Amino acid sequence: MKKILVIYYTQTGQAKLALDAVLKPFIGNSEYSIHYELIKPKTQLPYPWKYSEFFDVFPENVQGVPFELEPLTVNQNENFDLVIIGYQPWFLSICRPINSFLLSDEAKKLLNNKSVITIINCRNMWLGAQEKMKQRLLDLNAKLVGNITFVDKSSNLTSLVTVLAFELKGVKENYMGIFPRYGVSDKDLEAAPELGKLIETSLKQNNFEKLQQLIVMKDFVTVKSNLLLMEGRGRALFPLYANYVSKKGTASSAERRGRVRIFGIVLPTAILILSPIITIVSRLAPLLAGAKFKKEIAYYKQNSLRRTS
Ligand SMILES: Cc1cc2nc3c(=O)[nH]c(=O)nc-3n(C[C@H](O)[C@H](O)[C@H](O)COP(=O)(O)O)c2cc1C
């Protein structure tokens, strides 16, 4: 029997929907056993978030500062054939609960020398978080063999509104009577079991070499040129602003509230203003620097980490 460990975090159940859809072919199959490990922060995170709470998690999340977790239910010495990590990017970095797990001693044991598949669910910006994930997995001596993304299919501006309604008001559908439903799409959920079958074949043969290529062919790794450019700006600026906020005070402290509030206004405004401009630039960019652009998109669709020197 092959043993699969599924490590995940979810606030509203989106990650579990994605995981269940992908893993459908394994359910009821006695050749496999699956252990689901829901990562639980010691101090529960709010949902829906208050505006100030939502933006206050930004600095430590970007800086990758771990926090305490509830003990895991899995036996750390168990040897799994495959590990699947279901996670969300938060502010272009790995969400804090999963990052805390990846920095734990338990992760060192459970992931050492293991094949890992990541299943991301998010609004639409996951590239930076996954780069950090690649580094964490390298540090844990684990091998990233597959990455699947479930993104919201609306335009960047529409999903900016719907994600904020979802996170800050707990409204998922029909916000203000006009906005579409936020989150993972039914179409993706319906198609996802095909990915489970690909994973099963790889697992059976103990050969994951072709898996990522097949996931890409099924259109389950969404990299859009306008979002690539936009995320690039955010990834360069976020660490600077995170330091600027955390220098002023610790998490939730009154001292840094002003700087958090500014971020809470500037970020949505910047997305609003930059989004149309960047979309135009991204349409021109392939004409001006086509080869470089193609290379970037291909890079984010695969699983190795770029050397920076
Ligand atoms: C604090 C916070 C920051 C977020 N930042 C991003 C982000 O950088 N990129 C993105 O695409 N989605 C972002 N999101 C949206 C989440 O990825 C989205 O809410 C997720 O689909 C919810 O999944 P869950 O129900 O499994 O928790 C953020 C959400 C939260 C709560």
CSV table of C-alpha atoms and ligand atoms in Angstrom, one decimal:
chain,number,residue,atom,x,y,z
A,1,MET,CA,0.0,0.0,0.0
A,2,LYS,CA,1.3,3.5,-0.9
A,3,LYS,CA,1.0,6.1,1.8
A,4,ILE,CA,0.2,9.8,1.0
A,5,LEU,CA,0.5,12.6,3.5
A,6,VAL,CA,-1.7,15.7,2.8
A,7,ILE,CA,-0.6,18.8,4.7
A,8,TYR,CA,-2.9,21.7,4.3
A,9,TYR,CA,-4.2,24.9,5.8
A,10,THR,CA,-7.6,26.4,5.0
A,11,GLN,CA,-9.7,29.2,6.4
A,12,THR,CA,-12.8,28.9,4.4
A,13,GLY,CA,-12.5,25.5,2.8
A,14,GLN,CA,-11.2,26.5,-0.6
A,15,ALA,CA,-8.0,24.5,-0.2
A,16,LYS,CA,-9.9,21.4,0.9
A,17,LEU,CA,-12.2,21.7,-2.1
A,18,ALA,CA,-9.2,21.7,-4.4
A,19,LEU,CA,-7.5,18.8,-2.6
A,20,ASP,CA,-10.6,16.7,-2.6
A,21,ALA,CA,-11.1,17.3,-6.3
A,22,VAL,CA,-7.6,16.3,-7.2
A,23,LEU,CA,-7.5,13.3,-4.9
A,24,LYS,CA,-10.9,11.9,-6.0
A,25,PRO,CA,-9.4,8.9,-7.9
A,26,PHE,CA,-7.7,7.8,-4.7
A,27,ILE,CA,-10.8,7.7,-2.6
A,28,GLY,CA,-12.1,4.2,-1.8
A,29,ASN,CA,-9.0,2.7,-3.4
A,30,SER,CA,-7.5,0.2,-0.9
A,31,GLU,CA,-4.0,0.5,-2.6
A,32,TYR,CA,-3.6,3.9,-1.0
A,33,SER,CA,-3.9,5.4,2.4
A,34,ILE,CA,-4.2,9.1,2.9
A,35,HIS,CA,-3.4,11.0,6.1
A,36,TYR,CA,-4.9,14.5,6.1
A,37,GLU,CA,-3.0,16.9,8.4
A,38,LEU,CA,-4.8,20.3,8.9
A,39,ILE,CA,-2.3,22.8,10.2
A,40,LYS,CA,-3.7,24.7,13.1
A,41,PRO,CA,-2.2,27.9,14.5
A,42,LYS,CA,-2.1,27.9,18.3
A,43,THR,CA,-3.9,31.2,18.2
A,44,GLN,CA,-6.8,30.9,15.8
A,45,LEU,CA,-6.7,33.4,12.9
A,46,PRO,CA,-9.9,35.6,12.3
A,47,TYR,CA,-12.3,35.0,9.5
A,48,PRO,CA,-13.8,37.2,8.2
A,49,TRP,CA,-10.9,39.5,8.9
A,50,LYS,CA,-11.3,43.0,10.3
A,51,TYR,CA,-9.6,45.5,7.9
A,52,SER,CA,-6.9,46.2,10.5
A,53,GLU,CA,-6.3,42.5,11.3
A,54,PHE,CA,-6.0,41.6,7.6
A,55,PHE,CA,-3.3,44.2,6.8
A,56,ASP,CA,-1.5,43.7,10.2
A,57,VAL,CA,-0.5,40.1,9.3
A,58,PHE,CA,1.4,41.5,6.2
A,59,PRO,CA,4.9,42.2,7.7
A,60,GLU,CA,5.5,38.9,9.5
A,61,ASN,CA,3.9,37.0,6.7
A,62,VAL,CA,6.3,38.6,4.1
A,63,GLN,CA,9.2,38.2,6.5
A,64,GLY,CA,8.4,34.5,7.0
A,65,VAL,CA,8.3,34.7,10.7
A,66,PRO,CA,6.9,31.4,12.1
A,67,PHE,CA,4.3,31.2,14.9
A,68,GLU,CA,3.3,28.4,17.2
A,69,LEU,CA,1.2,25.5,15.9
A,70,GLU,CA,-1.0,22.9,17.6
A,71,PRO,CA,0.8,19.5,17.7
A,72,LEU,CA,0.4,17.4,14.6
A,73,THR,CA,-1.7,14.3,14.6
A,74,VAL,CA,0.7,12.4,12.2
A,75,ASN,CA,3.4,10.1,13.5
A,76,GLN,CA,6.6,12.0,12.6
A,77,ASN,CA,8.5,8.8,12.0
A,78,GLU,CA,6.1,7.5,9.4
A,79,ASN,CA,7.5,7.1,5.9
A,80,PHE,CA,5.2,8.4,3.2
A,81,ASP,CA,5.5,7.7,-0.5
A,82,LEU,CA,4.2,11.2,-1.4
A,83,VAL,CA,3.6,14.4,0.4
A,84,ILE,CA,1.0,16.9,-0.9
A,85,ILE,CA,0.9,20.5,0.4
A,86,GLY,CA,-2.3,22.5,0.0
A,87,TYR,CA,-1.7,26.2,0.6
A,88,GLN,CA,-2.5,29.8,-0.2
A,89,PRO,CA,-0.2,32.7,-0.9
A,90,TRP,CA,-0.7,35.6,1.5
A,91,PHE,CA,0.8,38.9,0.4
A,92,LEU,CA,2.8,37.1,-2.3
A,93,SER,CA,4.5,34.8,0.3
A,94,ILE,CA,3.6,31.4,1.7
A,95,CYS,CA,0.7,31.8,4.2
A,96,ARG,CA,2.0,32.0,7.7
A,97,PRO,CA,0.5,28.7,9.0
A,98,ILE,CA,2.1,26.6,6.3
A,99,ASN,CA,5.4,28.5,6.4
A,100,SER,CA,5.5,27.8,10.2
A,101,PHE,CA,5.1,24.1,9.5
A,102,LEU,CA,7.8,24.2,6.9
A,103,LEU,CA,10.2,25.7,9.4
A,104,SER,CA,9.3,23.1,12.1
A,105,ASP,CA,11.4,20.1,13.3
A,106,GLU,CA,8.4,17.9,12.3
A,107,ALA,CA,8.7,19.0,8.7
A,108,LYS,CA,12.4,18.1,8.7
A,109,LYS,CA,11.5,14.5,9.5
A,110,LEU,CA,8.4,14.2,7.4
A,111,LEU,CA,9.7,15.8,4.2
A,112,ASN,CA,13.3,14.6,4.2
A,113,ASN,CA,14.0,13.0,0.9
A,114,LYS,CA,10.3,13.0,-0.1
A,115,SER,CA,8.5,13.8,-3.4
A,116,VAL,CA,6.2,16.8,-2.9
A,117,ILE,CA,3.3,18.1,-4.9
A,118,THR,CA,2.0,21.6,-4.1
A,119,ILE,CA,-1.7,22.5,-4.7
A,120,ILE,CA,-2.2,26.2,-4.5
A,121,ASN,CA,-5.5,28.1,-4.3
A,122,CYS,CA,-5.5,31.8,-4.5
A,123,ARG,CA,-6.9,34.9,-6.1
A,124,ASN,CA,-4.3,35.0,-8.9
A,125,MET,CA,-0.8,35.9,-7.6
A,126,TRP,CA,1.1,32.9,-6.5
A,127,LEU,CA,4.6,33.1,-8.2
A,128,GLY,CA,6.5,34.7,-5.3
A,129,ALA,CA,5.0,32.4,-2.7
A,130,GLN,CA,6.0,29.4,-4.8
A,131,GLU,CA,9.5,30.6,-5.2
A,132,LYS,CA,9.7,30.7,-1.4
A,133,MET,CA,8.2,27.2,-1.3
A,134,LYS,CA,10.9,25.9,-3.7
A,135,GLN,CA,13.5,27.3,-1.3
A,136,ARG,CA,11.9,25.8,1.8
A,137,LEU,CA,11.6,22.4,0.1
A,138,LEU,CA,15.3,22.5,-0.9
A,139,ASP,CA,16.2,23.4,2.7
A,140,LEU,CA,14.2,20.3,3.8
A,141,ASN,CA,15.9,18.0,1.2
A,142,ALA,CA,12.5,17.4,-0.4
A,143,LYS,CA,11.9,17.2,-4.2
A,144,LEU,CA,9.1,19.3,-5.7
A,145,VAL,CA,7.7,17.1,-8.4
A,146,GLY,CA,4.4,18.9,-9.2
A,147,ASN,CA,2.6,22.2,-8.8
A,148,ILE,CA,-1.1,22.7,-9.4
A,149,THR,CA,-2.8,26.1,-9.2
A,150,PHE,CA,-6.5,26.9,-8.7
A,151,VAL,CA,-6.9,30.6,-9.4
A,152,ASP,CA,-10.0,32.9,-9.5
A,153,LYS,CA,-10.9,33.3,-13.2
A,154,SER,CA,-12.2,36.9,-13.0
A,155,SER,CA,-10.2,39.9,-14.2
A,156,ASN,CA,-7.6,41.3,-11.8
A,157,LEU,CA,-9.8,44.3,-10.9
A,158,THR,CA,-13.0,42.2,-10.4
A,159,SER,CA,-11.2,39.8,-8.2
A,160,LEU,CA,-9.6,42.6,-6.2
A,161,VAL,CA,-13.2,43.6,-5.2
A,162,THR,CA,-14.5,40.0,-4.7
A,163,VAL,CA,-11.4,38.9,-2.6
A,164,LEU,CA,-11.8,41.8,-0.3
A,165,ALA,CA,-15.6,41.1,0.1
A,166,PHE,CA,-14.7,37.5,0.7
A,167,GLU,CA,-11.9,38.1,3.2
A,168,LEU,CA,-13.3,41.2,5.0
A,169,LYS,CA,-17.1,40.6,4.9
A,170,GLY,CA,-17.3,36.8,4.4
A,171,VAL,CA,-19.4,37.3,1.2
A,172,LYS,CA,-18.5,34.8,-1.5
A,173,GLU,CA,-21.2,35.3,-4.1
A,174,ASN,CA,-23.0,38.1,-5.8
A,175,TYR,CA,-21.4,40.9,-3.9
A,176,MET,CA,-23.5,44.1,-4.3
A,177,GLY,CA,-25.7,42.1,-6.6
A,178,ILE,CA,-23.3,42.4,-9.5
A,179,PHE,CA,-20.0,40.7,-8.7
A,180,PRO,CA,-19.3,37.1,-9.6
A,181,ARG,CA,-18.5,34.4,-7.1
A,182,TYR,CA,-15.0,34.5,-5.6
A,183,GLY,CA,-12.6,31.6,-5.6
A,184,VAL,CA,-11.8,28.2,-7.2
A,185,SER,CA,-13.9,27.6,-10.3
A,186,ASP,CA,-16.4,24.8,-10.7
A,187,LYS,CA,-14.8,24.0,-14.1
A,188,ASP,CA,-11.4,23.5,-12.5
A,189,LEU,CA,-12.9,21.4,-9.7
A,190,GLU,CA,-14.7,19.2,-12.3
A,191,ALA,CA,-11.5,18.7,-14.3
A,192,ALA,CA,-9.2,18.2,-11.3
A,193,PRO,CA,-9.7,14.4,-10.9
A,194,GLU,CA,-7.7,14.0,-14.2
A,195,LEU,CA,-4.7,15.4,-12.3
A,196,GLY,CA,-5.3,12.8,-9.6
A,197,LYS,CA,-5.1,10.1,-12.2
A,198,LEU,CA,-1.8,11.5,-13.5
A,199,ILE,CA,-0.5,11.6,-9.9
A,200,GLU,CA,-1.6,8.0,-9.4
A,201,THR,CA,0.3,6.8,-12.5
A,202,SER,CA,3.4,8.6,-11.4
A,203,LEU,CA,3.2,7.2,-7.9
A,204,LYS,CA,2.6,3.7,-9.2
A,205,GLN,CA,5.7,3.9,-11.4
A,206,ASN,CA,7.6,5.9,-8.8
A,207,ASN,CA,8.5,8.2,-11.6
A,208,PHE,CA,7.4,11.9,-11.4
A,209,GLU,CA,9.5,13.2,-14.3
A,210,LYS,CA,6.7,13.9,-16.7
A,211,LEU,CA,4.1,15.0,-14.1
A,212,GLN,CA,4.6,18.7,-14.2
A,213,GLN,CA,4.6,18.8,-18.0
A,214,LEU,CA,1.3,17.0,-18.0
A,215,ILE,CA,-0.2,19.3,-15.4
A,216,VAL,CA,0.8,22.3,-17.6
A,217,MET,CA,-0.7,20.7,-20.6
A,218,LYS,CA,-4.0,20.3,-18.7
A,219,ASP,CA,-3.8,24.1,-18.1
A,220,PHE,CA,-3.5,23.9,-14.4
A,221,VAL,CA,-0.6,26.2,-14.0
A,222,THR,CA,-1.8,29.7,-14.7
A,223,VAL,CA,0.9,32.3,-15.4
A,224,LYS,CA,-0.4,35.5,-17.0
A,225,SER,CA,2.0,38.1,-18.3
A,226,ASN,CA,0.3,41.2,-16.8
A,227,LEU,CA,0.1,39.5,-13.3
A,228,LEU,CA,3.8,38.4,-13.7
A,229,LEU,CA,4.8,42.0,-14.1
A,230,MET,CA,2.5,43.3,-11.4
A,231,GLU,CA,3.7,40.7,-8.9
A,232,GLY,CA,7.3,41.5,-9.7
A,233,ARG,CA,6.7,45.1,-8.5
A,234,GLY,CA,5.0,43.8,-5.3
A,235,ARG,CA,7.8,41.3,-4.6
A,236,ALA,CA,10.4,44.0,-4.8
A,237,LEU,CA,8.5,46.5,-2.6
A,238,PHE,CA,6.8,44.3,0.0
A,239,PRO,CA,9.9,43.4,2.0
A,240,LEU,CA,10.8,47.1,2.3
A,241,TYR,CA,7.4,48.1,3.5
A,242,ALA,CA,7.2,45.1,5.8
A,243,ASN,CA,10.4,46.2,7.5
A,244,TYR,CA,9.1,49.7,7.7
A,245,VAL,CA,6.0,48.5,9.6
A,246,SER,CA,7.6,46.0,11.8
A,247,LYS,CA,10.3,48.5,12.9
A,248,LYS,CA,7.6,50.6,14.4
A,249,GLY,CA,6.0,47.9,16.6
A,250,THR,CA,5.2,44.2,17.1
A,251,ALA,CA,2.2,42.4,15.5
A,252,SER,CA,-1.2,44.0,16.4
A,253,SER,CA,0.6,46.8,18.4
A,254,ALA,CA,-0.9,50.3,18.6
A,255,GLU,CA,2.5,51.8,17.6
A,256,ARG,CA,2.4,50.5,14.1
A,257,ARG,CA,-1.3,50.9,13.5
A,258,GLY,CA,-0.8,54.1,11.4
A,259,ARG,CA,1.7,52.4,9.0
A,260,VAL,CA,-0.6,49.4,8.7
A,261,ARG,CA,-3.5,51.6,7.9
A,262,ILE,CA,-1.5,53.4,5.1
A,263,PHE,CA,-0.6,50.0,3.6
A,264,GLY,CA,-4.3,49.0,3.7
A,265,ILE,CA,-5.2,52.1,1.6
A,266,VAL,CA,-2.1,52.2,-0.7
A,267,LEU,CA,-2.2,48.5,-1.7
A,268,PRO,CA,-5.7,48.3,-3.2
A,269,THR,CA,-5.3,51.8,-4.7
A,270,ALA,CA,-2.0,50.8,-6.3
A,271,ILE,CA,-3.6,47.6,-7.8
A,272,LEU,CA,-6.5,49.7,-9.1
A,273,ILE,CA,-4.2,52.3,-10.8
A,274,LEU,CA,-1.5,50.0,-12.0
A,275,SER,CA,-3.6,47.1,-13.2
A,276,PRO,CA,-4.8,48.8,-16.5
A,277,ILE,CA,-1.3,50.3,-17.1
A,278,ILE,CA,0.5,47.0,-16.6
A,279,THR,CA,-2.0,45.2,-18.8
A,280,ILE,CA,-1.1,47.5,-21.6
A,281,VAL,CA,2.6,47.1,-21.0
A,282,SER,CA,2.3,43.4,-20.8
A,283,ARG,CA,0.6,43.4,-24.2
A,284,LEU,CA,3.5,45.4,-25.6
A,285,ALA,CA,6.2,43.5,-23.8
A,286,PRO,CA,6.1,40.4,-25.9
A,287,LEU,CA,6.7,42.6,-29.0
A,288,LEU,CA,9.6,44.4,-27.3
A,289,ALA,CA,11.1,41.5,-25.4
A,290,GLY,CA,9.3,38.4,-26.6
A,291,ALA,CA,12.0,35.8,-25.9
A,292,LYS,CA,12.7,37.1,-22.4
A,293,PHE,CA,9.0,37.1,-21.6
A,294,LYS,CA,8.4,33.6,-22.8
A,295,LYS,CA,11.4,32.4,-20.8
A,296,GLU,CA,10.0,33.9,-17.7
A,297,ILE,CA,6.6,32.3,-18.1
A,298,ALA,CA,8.2,28.9,-18.8
A,299,TYR,CA,10.3,29.3,-15.7
A,300,TYR,CA,7.3,29.8,-13.4
A,301,LYS,CA,5.6,26.7,-14.9
A,302,GLN,CA,8.4,24.4,-13.8
A,303,ASN,CA,9.6,23.4,-10.4
A,304,SER,CA,13.3,24.1,-10.0
A,305,LEU,CA,14.6,27.2,-8.3
A,306,ARG,CA,16.6,29.8,-10.3
A,307,ARG,CA,20.1,30.4,-9.1
A,308,THR,CA,20.6,34.0,-8.2
A,309,SER,CA,24.3,35.0,-8.4
B,1,LIG,C1,-4.0,37.7,4.5
B,1,LIG,C2,-4.3,37.3,3.1
B,1,LIG,C3,-3.5,37.6,2.0
B,1,LIG,C4,-3.7,37.2,0.7
B,1,LIG,N1,-2.8,37.4,-0.3
B,1,LIG,C5,-3.0,36.9,-1.5
B,1,LIG,C6,-2.0,37.0,-2.5
B,1,LIG,O1,-0.9,37.5,-2.3
B,1,LIG,N2,-2.2,36.4,-3.7
B,1,LIG,C7,-3.4,35.8,-4.0
B,1,LIG,O2,-3.6,35.3,-5.2
B,1,LIG,N3,-4.4,35.6,-3.1
B,1,LIG,C8,-4.2,36.1,-1.8
B,1,LIG,N4,-5.1,36.0,-0.8
B,1,LIG,C9,-6.3,35.2,-1.2
B,1,LIG,C10,-6.2,33.8,-0.7
B,1,LIG,O3,-5.3,33.1,-1.4
B,1,LIG,C11,-7.6,33.2,-0.8
B,1,LIG,O4,-8.3,33.8,0.2
B,1,LIG,C12,-7.7,31.7,-0.7
B,1,LIG,O5,-8.3,31.3,-1.9
B,1,LIG,C13,-8.6,31.2,0.4
B,1,LIG,O6,-8.4,29.9,0.6
B,1,LIG,P1,-8.9,29.0,1.9
B,1,LIG,O7,-10.3,29.1,2.0
B,1,LIG,O8,-8.4,27.6,1.7
B,1,LIG,O9,-8.2,29.7,3.2
B,1,LIG,C14,-4.9,36.4,0.5
B,1,LIG,C15,-5.7,36.1,1.5
B,1,LIG,C16,-5.5,36.5,2.8
B,1,LIG,C17,-6.4,36.0,3.9
